[in-house]
Amino acid sequence: MFASLYNFAHWLTRNREEAEDLVQETYLKALKGFVSFQQGTNFRAWMYRILRNTFLTSRSGLSVKMTVPLDREEDAVGLAADTPEAVLLARADQQMVQGALERLPVQFREVILLCDMEEMSYQEIAGIVGIPIGTVMSRLSRARKSIRELLAEKVRGASK
Amino acid sequence: MTCDWVPKLDLYVDGELFDGELTEMEAHLRACPTCAADALSRLQLKRMTQAAGRRFSPRPEFRLKIAQSINAAKRPPWARRWAPALAAAAALVLVLVPSAVWLQHLRSGQALGELADLHVSTLASANPVDVVSSDRHTVKPWFQGKLPFTFNLPEMQTSPFKLIGGRLTYFQQSPGAQLLFEVGKHQISVFIFQNRAELSGLNSGSSLSRKLAFNTETWAEGGLWYFVLGDASPSDVHDLSELLRSADRS
């Protein structure tokens, strides 16, 4: 979990030193606040929640809080992926996906990373981020739509 | 016209559909090629995001620093007022250990699955190896300049194994060597990577186990991590591993 927490922290802060500070503070808070952890509940989700709350009180986290995106539930309706898009996706490489993830607003980036990378359920993500499940779904949908668009843009640019 | 099932495709791909809905979705996907293609595209993006997301690794010295911080919290108390904090620290360690073991087990399963996928996709390829040679003196130098490490290959002439060749591969964002061997009609992949902390859970001694219908053996030596996998018998996988270990020690 240590490596996963660090990776997630680095994606949030986009800076090694800040990520290290964030992970260190998370562990210290977990040690101090362990009495508040309820046995039998999700320990991993509890650690991620501490890390995320700590991030929000950090300098870069505070600037993120100032720019909260509007969540519209209707965005949860999926997008139709046509065949040409699948072809474009097949041509995208890992670096392109990393670039697209970097360009996502942090509120979308954290949700898609918790879902796709950490394979957490919508319920767990809602608990960590502190938003309703419907908002998790709409943020996921918007994050994926943005990534598809950014990848399509990159692939088209590369093939010109 | 957009199909009524499209809004639920993300839920399907994310494993958020249960029982009746899941059965209905699966039946629909068998009947609707548009939704099936859409679901596949979403799954593809999810896998790409998963791979791309695993990007940053903590520095070993930072890992050590955190371990030391936790250990410091476990020191014997000098005063009674520290007792609750120490009890909490001890409890956290107790929870961390099983969680870590469980997560390591989960990660090991995923890692083994990824390596098995690499082996199968290599065999399915029209050109399974980039350097085609049964001569170890040809295969080993081919990796020079392509990998940040070097390794030894054993003399095969007196063994039942035949070296087919090698290719460059990537596992968890790190480059490595994949060597293909043949024994009888069976093919065995040998993966060699630089040993890292993330692989430590797979290094616990020399372990031979049957995973995903393949026989496997893994060990770490000289800063390198070896993983042998194939559908050959457990004894063949073990004998090839022994040959590789002997070459490494020679």
mmCIF file with all atom_site columns, C-alpha atoms in Angstrom, chain A residues 40 53 56 68:
data_model
loop_
_atom_site.group_PDB
_atom_site.id
_atom_site.type_symbol
_atom_site.label_atom_id
_atom_site.label_alt_id
_atom_site.label_comp_id
_atom_site.label_asym_id
_atom_site.label_entity_id
_atom_site.label_seq_id
_atom_site.pdbx_PDB_ins_code
_atom_site.Cartn_x
_atom_site.Cartn_y
_atom_site.Cartn_z
_atom_site.occupancy
_atom_site.B_iso_or_equiv
_atom_site.pdbx_formal_charge
_atom_site.auth_seq_id
_atom_site.auth_comp_id
_atom_site.auth_asym_id
_atom_site.auth_atom_id
_atom_site.pdbx_PDB_model_num
ATOM 1 C CA . GLY A 1 40 ? -13.637 -4.389 10.355 1.00 0.00 ? 40 GLY A CA 1
ATOM 2 C CA . ASN A 1 53 ? -7.828  15.244 3.349  1.00 0.00 ? 53 ASN A CA 1
ATOM 3 C CA . LEU A 1 56 ? -6.611  19.401 0.623  1.00 0.00 ? 56 LEU A CA 1
ATOM 4 C CA . VAL A 1 68 ? -14.100 22.966 -7.777 1.00 0.00 ? 68 VAL A CA 1
#
